[in-house]
Coordinates of C-alpha atoms in Angstrom, one line a residue:
V847 CA -0.6 2.6 39.8
V848 CA -1.6 -0.4 37.8
D849 CA -3.0 -3.3 39.9
D850 CA -5.9 -5.0 38.2
S851 CA -5.1 -8.4 39.7
V852 CA -4.8 -7.2 43.3
A853 CA -1.8 -9.6 43.8
N854 CA 0.6 -7.4 41.8
T855 CA 3.0 -5.1 43.6
P856 CA 2.1 -1.5 42.7
N857 CA 4.7 0.8 41.2
A858 CA 5.2 4.5 41.9
G859 CA 2.8 6.9 40.3
S860 CA -1.0 7.2 40.0
N861 CA -2.6 5.4 37.2
V862 CA -6.2 4.3 36.4
V863 CA -7.0 0.9 35.2
L864 CA -10.4 0.4 33.5
T865 CA -11.3 -3.3 33.5
T866 CA -14.3 -5.5 33.6
G867 CA -12.5 -7.7 36.1
P868 CA -13.6 -8.0 39.7
A869 CA -12.0 -4.8 40.9
V870 CA -9.8 -1.9 40.1
A871 CA -7.1 -0.4 42.4
I872 CA -6.5 3.3 42.2
Y873 CA -3.4 4.1 44.4
T874 CA -2.1 7.4 45.6
L875 CA 1.5 7.3 46.6
R876 CA 2.7 8.9 49.9
C877 CA 6.5 9.2 50.1
S878 CA 8.7 9.9 53.1
A879 CA 12.4 9.9 54.0
A880 CA 12.0 6.3 55.1
G881 CA 10.8 5.2 51.7
V882 CA 7.5 3.8 50.5
D883 CA 5.4 1.3 52.3
P884 CA 3.9 -0.9 49.5
T885 CA 1.1 -2.2 51.7
P886 CA -2.2 -0.7 50.7
S887 CA -3.8 1.1 53.6
T888 CA -5.2 4.4 54.6
A889 CA -2.7 4.8 57.4
G890 CA 0.4 5.4 55.3
G891 CA 2.3 4.4 52.2
W892 CA -0.3 3.5 49.7
R893 CA -3.9 4.6 49.9
A894 CA -6.2 2.2 48.0
I895 CA -9.7 2.8 46.7
W896 CA -11.4 -0.3 45.3
R897 CA -14.4 -0.1 42.9
D898 CA -16.1 -1.9 40.1
T899 CA -15.8 -0.3 36.6
T900 CA -18.6 0.9 34.4
E901 CA -18.8 2.4 31.0
A902 CA -19.0 5.7 32.8
D903 CA -15.2 5.6 33.2
L904 CA -14.7 5.7 29.5
A905 CA -17.3 8.4 29.2
L906 CA -15.4 10.5 31.8
L907 CA -12.1 10.1 30.0
A908 CA -13.8 11.0 26.7
S909 CA -15.3 14.2 28.2
S910 CA -12.0 15.5 29.4
R911 CA -9.5 17.5 27.3
F912 CA -6.5 16.6 29.5
A913 CA -5.6 13.5 31.5
L914 CA -2.7 13.2 33.8
R915 CA -0.4 10.2 34.2
N916 CA -1.3 6.8 32.8
N917 CA -4.6 5.6 31.6
I918 CA -5.0 1.8 31.0
I919 CA -8.1 0.2 29.6
D920 CA -7.7 -3.5 30.3
S921 CA -10.0 -6.5 29.6
F922 CA -12.9 -4.3 28.5
Y923 CA -15.3 -5.2 25.7
A924 CA -17.4 -2.8 23.8
A925 CA -18.4 -2.2 20.1
S926 CA -16.4 1.1 20.1
F927 CA -13.9 3.1 22.1
N928 CA -14.2 6.8 21.4
L929 CA -12.0 9.2 23.4
G930 CA -14.1 12.1 22.2
L931 CA -12.7 15.4 23.5
L932 CA -9.4 14.1 24.9
E933 CA -6.5 16.0 23.5
Q934 CA -3.5 15.3 25.7
I935 CA -2.4 12.6 28.1
G936 CA 0.5 13.1 30.6
G937 CA 1.5 9.4 30.7
D938 CA 0.8 6.2 28.9
L939 CA -2.4 5.3 27.0
H940 CA -2.8 1.5 26.9
F941 CA -5.6 -0.7 25.4
E942 CA -5.0 -4.2 26.6
N943 CA -7.2 -7.3 25.9
V944 CA -10.0 -5.2 24.4
G945 CA -12.4 -5.9 21.5
G946 CA -16.0 -5.9 20.5
P947 CA -18.6 -8.3 21.9
T948 CA -18.5 -10.5 18.8
G949 CA -15.7 -9.1 16.7
P950 CA -13.4 -6.1 16.3
A951 CA -14.1 -2.9 18.2
S952 CA -13.4 0.5 16.6
L953 CA -10.9 2.7 18.5
S954 CA -11.1 6.4 17.8
A955 CA -9.3 9.4 19.4
P956 CA -10.4 12.2 17.1
N957 CA -8.8 15.0 19.0
L958 CA -5.8 13.4 20.7
T959 CA -2.6 15.2 19.8
N960 CA 0.0 14.3 22.4
V961 CA 0.7 11.2 24.6
G962 CA 3.3 11.9 27.2
G963 CA 4.1 8.2 27.5
D964 CA 3.5 5.2 25.3
F965 CA 0.5 4.6 23.0
E966 CA 0.0 0.9 23.2
V967 CA -2.6 -1.6 21.9
L968 CA -1.9 -5.1 23.2
S969 CA -3.6 -8.5 22.6
A970 CA -6.6 -6.7 21.1
N971 CA -9.2 -7.2 18.4
V972 CA -9.7 -3.7 16.9
R973 CA -10.6 -2.2 13.5
P974 CA -9.9 0.6 12.7
I975 CA -7.6 2.7 14.9
S976 CA -8.4 6.3 14.1
I977 CA -5.9 8.8 15.4
P978 CA -6.1 11.6 12.8
R979 CA -4.4 14.3 15.0
L980 CA -1.8 12.4 17.0
R981 CA 1.5 14.2 16.7
S982 CA 3.8 12.8 19.3
A983 CA 4.3 10.1 21.9
V984 CA 7.1 8.2 23.6
S985 CA 6.3 5.1 21.5
F986 CA 3.6 3.7 19.3
F987 CA 3.4 0.0 20.1
L988 CA 1.1 -2.7 18.7
L989 CA 1.5 -6.3 19.7
D990 CA -0.7 -9.3 18.9
V991 CA -3.5 -7.2 17.5
I992 CA -6.0 -9.0 15.2
G993 CA -8.7 -7.4 13.0
L994 CA -6.6 -4.3 12.3
Q995 CA -5.8 -4.0 8.6
A996 CA -4.3 -0.5 8.3
I997 CA -2.2 1.8 10.4
N998 CA -2.5 5.4 9.3
A999 CA -1.1 8.2 11.5
P1000 CA -1.3 11.2 9.2
E1001 CA 0.1 13.8 11.6
L1002 CA 2.5 11.7 13.7
R1003 CA 5.9 13.5 13.6
S1004 CA 8.0 12.2 16.4
L1005 CA 8.4 9.3 18.9
I1006 CA 11.0 10.3 21.5
G1007 CA 11.7 6.9 23.1
D1008 CA 14.0 4.1 22.0
M1009 CA 11.1 1.8 21.2
G1010 CA 9.7 4.1 18.6
F1011 CA 7.2 2.5 16.3
Y1012 CA 6.6 -1.2 16.7
A1013 CA 4.0 -3.5 15.0
G1014 CA 4.4 -7.1 15.9
G1015 CA 2.2 -10.2 15.5
C1016 CA -0.5 -8.2 13.8
D1017 CA -2.1 -11.1 11.8
D1018 CA -4.5 -9.0 9.6
L1019 CA -2.3 -5.9 9.1
L1020 CA -1.9 -4.9 5.4
T1021 CA -0.4 -1.4 5.4
V1022 CA 1.5 1.0 7.7
D1023 CA 1.4 4.6 6.6
L1024 CA 3.3 7.3 8.5
P1025 CA 3.3 10.1 6.0
T1026 CA 4.7 12.9 8.3
F1027 CA 6.9 10.8 10.7
E1028 CA 10.3 12.5 10.8
S1029 CA 12.3 11.0 13.6
G1030 CA 12.0 8.5 16.4
G1031 CA 13.5 5.4 18.0
N1032 CA 13.1 2.1 16.2
L1033 CA 11.0 1.4 13.1
V1034 CA 9.9 -2.2 13.6
A1035 CA 7.4 -4.4 11.7
D1036 CA 7.8 -8.1 12.7
V1037 CA 5.7 -11.2 12.1
C1038 CA 2.8 -9.6 10.3
P1039 CA 2.1 -12.3 7.7
L1040 CA -0.2 -10.2 5.4
L1041 CA 1.7 -6.9 5.6
Q1042 CA 2.4 -5.5 2.1
R1043 CA 3.6 -2.0 2.7
V1044 CA 5.5 0.1 5.2
S1045 CA 5.7 3.8 4.2
A1046 CA 7.5 6.6 6.1
P1047 CA 8.4 9.0 3.3
E1048 CA 9.6 11.9 5.6
L1049 CA 11.7 9.8 8.1
T1050 CA 15.3 11.0 8.2
Q1051 CA 16.7 9.4 11.4
A1052 CA 15.9 6.4 13.5
R1053 CA 17.6 4.1 15.9
T1054 CA 17.1 0.6 14.3
M1055 CA 15.0 -0.3 11.3
Y1056 CA 13.9 -3.9 11.8
I1057 CA 11.6 -5.2 9.1
W1058 CA 11.4 -8.9 9.5
R1059 CA 9.2 -12.0 8.9
N1060 CA 6.6 -10.3 6.8
P1061 CA 6.6 -12.5 3.7
Q1062 CA 4.1 -10.5 1.7
L1063 CA 5.8 -7.2 2.1
T1064 CA 6.8 -5.8 -1.3
T1065 CA 7.0 -2.1 -0.6
L1066 CA 9.3 -0.4 1.9
E1067 CA 9.3 3.4 1.4
V1068 CA 11.8 5.4 3.5
P1069 CA 13.4 7.6 0.8
Q1070 CA 14.7 10.3 3.1
L1071 CA 16.2 8.0 5.7
A1072 CA 19.8 9.1 6.2
T1073 CA 21.0 7.8 9.6
L1074 CA 20.4 4.7 11.7
T1075 CA 22.2 5.1 15.1
R1076 CA 22.0 1.3 15.6
H1077 CA 21.0 -1.4 13.1
L1078 CA 19.5 -2.1 9.6
Q1079 CA 17.9 -5.5 9.6
V1080 CA 15.7 -6.7 6.8
G1081 CA 14.7 -10.3 6.5
E1082 CA 12.1 -12.8 5.3
L1083 CA 10.3 -10.3 3.2
G1084 CA 8.8 -10.4 -0.3
L1085 CA 10.8 -7.4 -1.6
V1086 CA 12.2 -7.6 -5.1
T1087 CA 14.4 -4.5 -4.7
L1088 CA 15.7 -2.9 -1.6
N1089 CA 16.7 0.7 -2.4
L1090 CA 17.6 3.0 0.5
S1091 CA 18.7 5.9 -1.6
S1092 CA 19.5 8.4 1.2
L1093 CA 21.0 6.1 3.8
E1094 CA 24.6 7.4 4.7
T1095 CA 25.4 5.9 8.1
V1096 CA 24.5 2.7 10.0
S1097 CA 26.3 2.9 13.3
A1098 CA 26.1 -0.8 14.1
L1099 CA 25.2 -3.7 11.8
V1100 CA 23.6 -4.2 8.4
E1101 CA 21.9 -7.6 8.0
I1102 CA 20.0 -8.6 4.8
R1103 CA 18.9 -12.2 5.3
D1104 CA 16.6 -14.8 3.8
N1105 CA 14.6 -12.6 1.3
P1106 CA 13.8 -15.2 -1.4
S1107 CA 12.5 -12.6 -4.0
L1108 CA 15.2 -10.0 -3.5
Q1109 CA 17.1 -9.4 -6.7
A1110 CA 18.8 -6.0 -6.2
L1111 CA 20.2 -4.3 -3.1
S1112 CA 21.0 -0.6 -3.6
L1113 CA 22.6 1.6 -0.9
P1114 CA 24.1 4.2 -3.2
V1115 CA 25.3 6.7 -0.5
L1116 CA 26.1 4.4 2.4
R1117 CA 29.6 5.3 3.6
V1118 CA 30.1 3.9 7.1
I1119 CA 28.8 0.8 9.0
G1120 CA 29.7 -1.2 12.0
I1121 CA 31.4 1.3 14.4
G1122 CA 32.6 -0.7 17.3
V1123 CA 30.1 -3.6 17.0
D1124 CA 30.8 -7.0 18.5
S1125 CA 29.0 -9.0 15.8
D1126 CA 29.0 -9.0 12.0
P1127 CA 28.9 -5.4 10.7
L1128 CA 27.7 -6.7 7.3
T1129 CA 25.8 -9.9 6.7
I1130 CA 24.2 -10.7 3.3
T1131 CA 23.0 -14.3 3.4
G1132 CA 20.2 -16.5 2.2
N1133 CA 18.9 -14.2 -0.5
T1134 CA 18.6 -16.8 -3.3
A1135 CA 17.6 -14.5 -6.1
L1136 CA 20.0 -11.6 -5.3
D1137 CA 22.3 -10.9 -8.2
A1138 CA 23.1 -7.2 -7.9
V1139 CA 24.6 -5.3 -5.0
D1140 CA 25.3 -1.6 -5.4
V1141 CA 27.1 0.0 -2.4
P1142 CA 29.6 2.2 -4.3
L1143 CA 30.7 4.6 -1.5
L1144 CA 31.2 2.2 1.4
R1145 CA 34.9 2.4 2.5
S1146 CA 34.9 1.4 6.1
T1147 CA 33.7 -1.4 8.3
D1148 CA 35.0 -2.5 11.7
P1149 CA 38.1 -4.6 10.9
S1150 CA 37.6 -6.6 14.1
A1151 CA 34.2 -7.9 13.1
N1152 CA 33.1 -10.3 10.4
F1153 CA 32.2 -9.5 6.9
T1154 CA 29.8 -12.3 5.8
V1155 CA 28.3 -12.9 2.3
T1156 CA 26.9 -16.5 2.1
N1157 CA 24.2 -18.6 0.5
N1158 CA 23.1 -16.1 -2.1
S1159 CA 23.0 -18.5 -5.0
A1160 CA 22.7 -16.0 -7.8
L1161 CA 25.4 -13.5 -6.5
S1162 CA 28.6 -13.5 -8.5
C1163 CA 32.1 -13.1 -7.2
T1164 CA 32.4 -9.9 -9.3
E1165 CA 29.5 -8.4 -7.3
I1166 CA 31.1 -9.5 -4.0
S1167 CA 34.5 -8.2 -5.0
D1168 CA 33.1 -4.8 -6.0
L1169 CA 31.6 -4.6 -2.5
Y1170 CA 34.5 -5.9 -0.5
C1171 CA 37.7 -4.8 -2.2
P1172 CA 37.3 -1.0 -2.1
L1173 CA 37.1 -1.1 1.7
I1174 CA 40.0 0.7 3.4
S1175 CA 39.1 -0.6 6.8
R1176 CA 37.8 -4.2 6.8
D1177 CA 37.8 -7.7 8.1
T1178 CA 40.9 -9.4 6.6
T1179 CA 39.3 -12.9 6.8
P1180 CA 35.8 -12.5 5.3
T1181 CA 33.3 -15.3 5.2
I1182 CA 32.4 -15.8 1.6
S1183 CA 30.8 -19.1 0.6
N1184 CA 28.1 -20.8 -1.3
N1185 CA 27.1 -18.0 -3.5
L1186 CA 27.0 -18.3 -7.3
S1187 CA 30.4 -19.8 -6.8
A1188 CA 31.4 -22.0 -3.9
T1189 CA 34.2 -19.6 -3.0
C1190 CA 35.7 -16.3 -4.3
P1191 CA 39.5 -16.8 -4.3
A1192 CA 40.2 -13.1 -5.3
V1193 CA 38.3 -11.8 -2.3
N1194 CA 39.6 -14.4 0.2
S1195 CA 43.2 -13.8 -0.9
G1196 CA 42.9 -10.0 -0.2
C1197 CA 41.8 -8.7 -3.6

C-alpha cells in the first residue's frame, strides 16, 4: 500500500515505497465481512509499520530473484539504480522522482524478465534505462523523464494492458526501439521535442497508435502493423512520408493533422475505418505539403460521421476525389475546403 505522505488514504494490497522522505508506510490489509477499516492500527483493519529508508532497501530488492506485489522507489537520489538479480515482479515497478545527486542516474535491471503490473518511470532524471531481458509487463510508461536519450527494449514482446507503451514529455529522448514488440495496448509518443525515430518492426496489433507533437520525428517504422482496435492519430511530426503498408483495419478514427513536411500518405491495404464512432472517422487537415494520398482499397466509413479534408494547401481535388468517391458507405456531406482549391465541387455534389 503506497502511503509515502502519511496523509494519503491507503489502497488495498501490500506495496513497498522506498523514499528519502521522512517515513515510509508498509501496510498489511486485514479484511472481514464488515469491510476494511482504513485507520492504521495494530488492533484491526490496517497494520502499519513506519520506518526510515536506507540504501539497504534497494540492495535487498536487488538481491532477490522474485518480488511480490508493487515496488515503488520514490524521491530517492543515487548515482545508479541496479536491480541486480531481480527477475520477476508480481505487481508494479515504479521509479518516481528519482535521479543522480548532480545529474542523470543510471537505471539497470539486467535480469528482469517479467513485471506483473506497470513498469513506470515518472518525473525522473535517468540515463540510460537498461532492461535487456524484459519480455512482458502490463504497460511501459515514461512521463516527464529528462536525461534519457534512447529507449531500447530488445526482448519486449507484449504489453497486456490498454495503456501499452507510452513516452510523454521526454525532453531529451531521441529514439524508441522495440525490435521484438508484437502486440499490446497503445503505442504512444507525445511531446518529445527531440524524438527522431519510433521503431517497432514486429508489431502487428495495437489499440491506438498516437504519435503526436514530436516535430523532429522523421522515421516511424511499423511495417507489420495490420490492426488498430481504436485510433490512428499522427500529428505535428517531421515526417515526409507516412507509409503504413500492412494496416488493414482502424476500428475508430484516422486523424492525420498538422504535419508540415508530410508530402505523401500511403495506406495501400486499408479497407475499413470508423466503425460506430461518434466523431470524424477520417480527418486529414493542416498538412501543408501533402500532395499525394494513396488509400486505394478503402470502401467503407461510418456514414453518420464526418469525412474531413481541409487546409492541405498542396492537395488537389483529384487526389481527394480518388479517396472519397470509391467509398460505398460514406458521409454524404463531406467537409472539403481550403486545399489546393478552395472547394471540390465534384466531391461535394456526390461524385
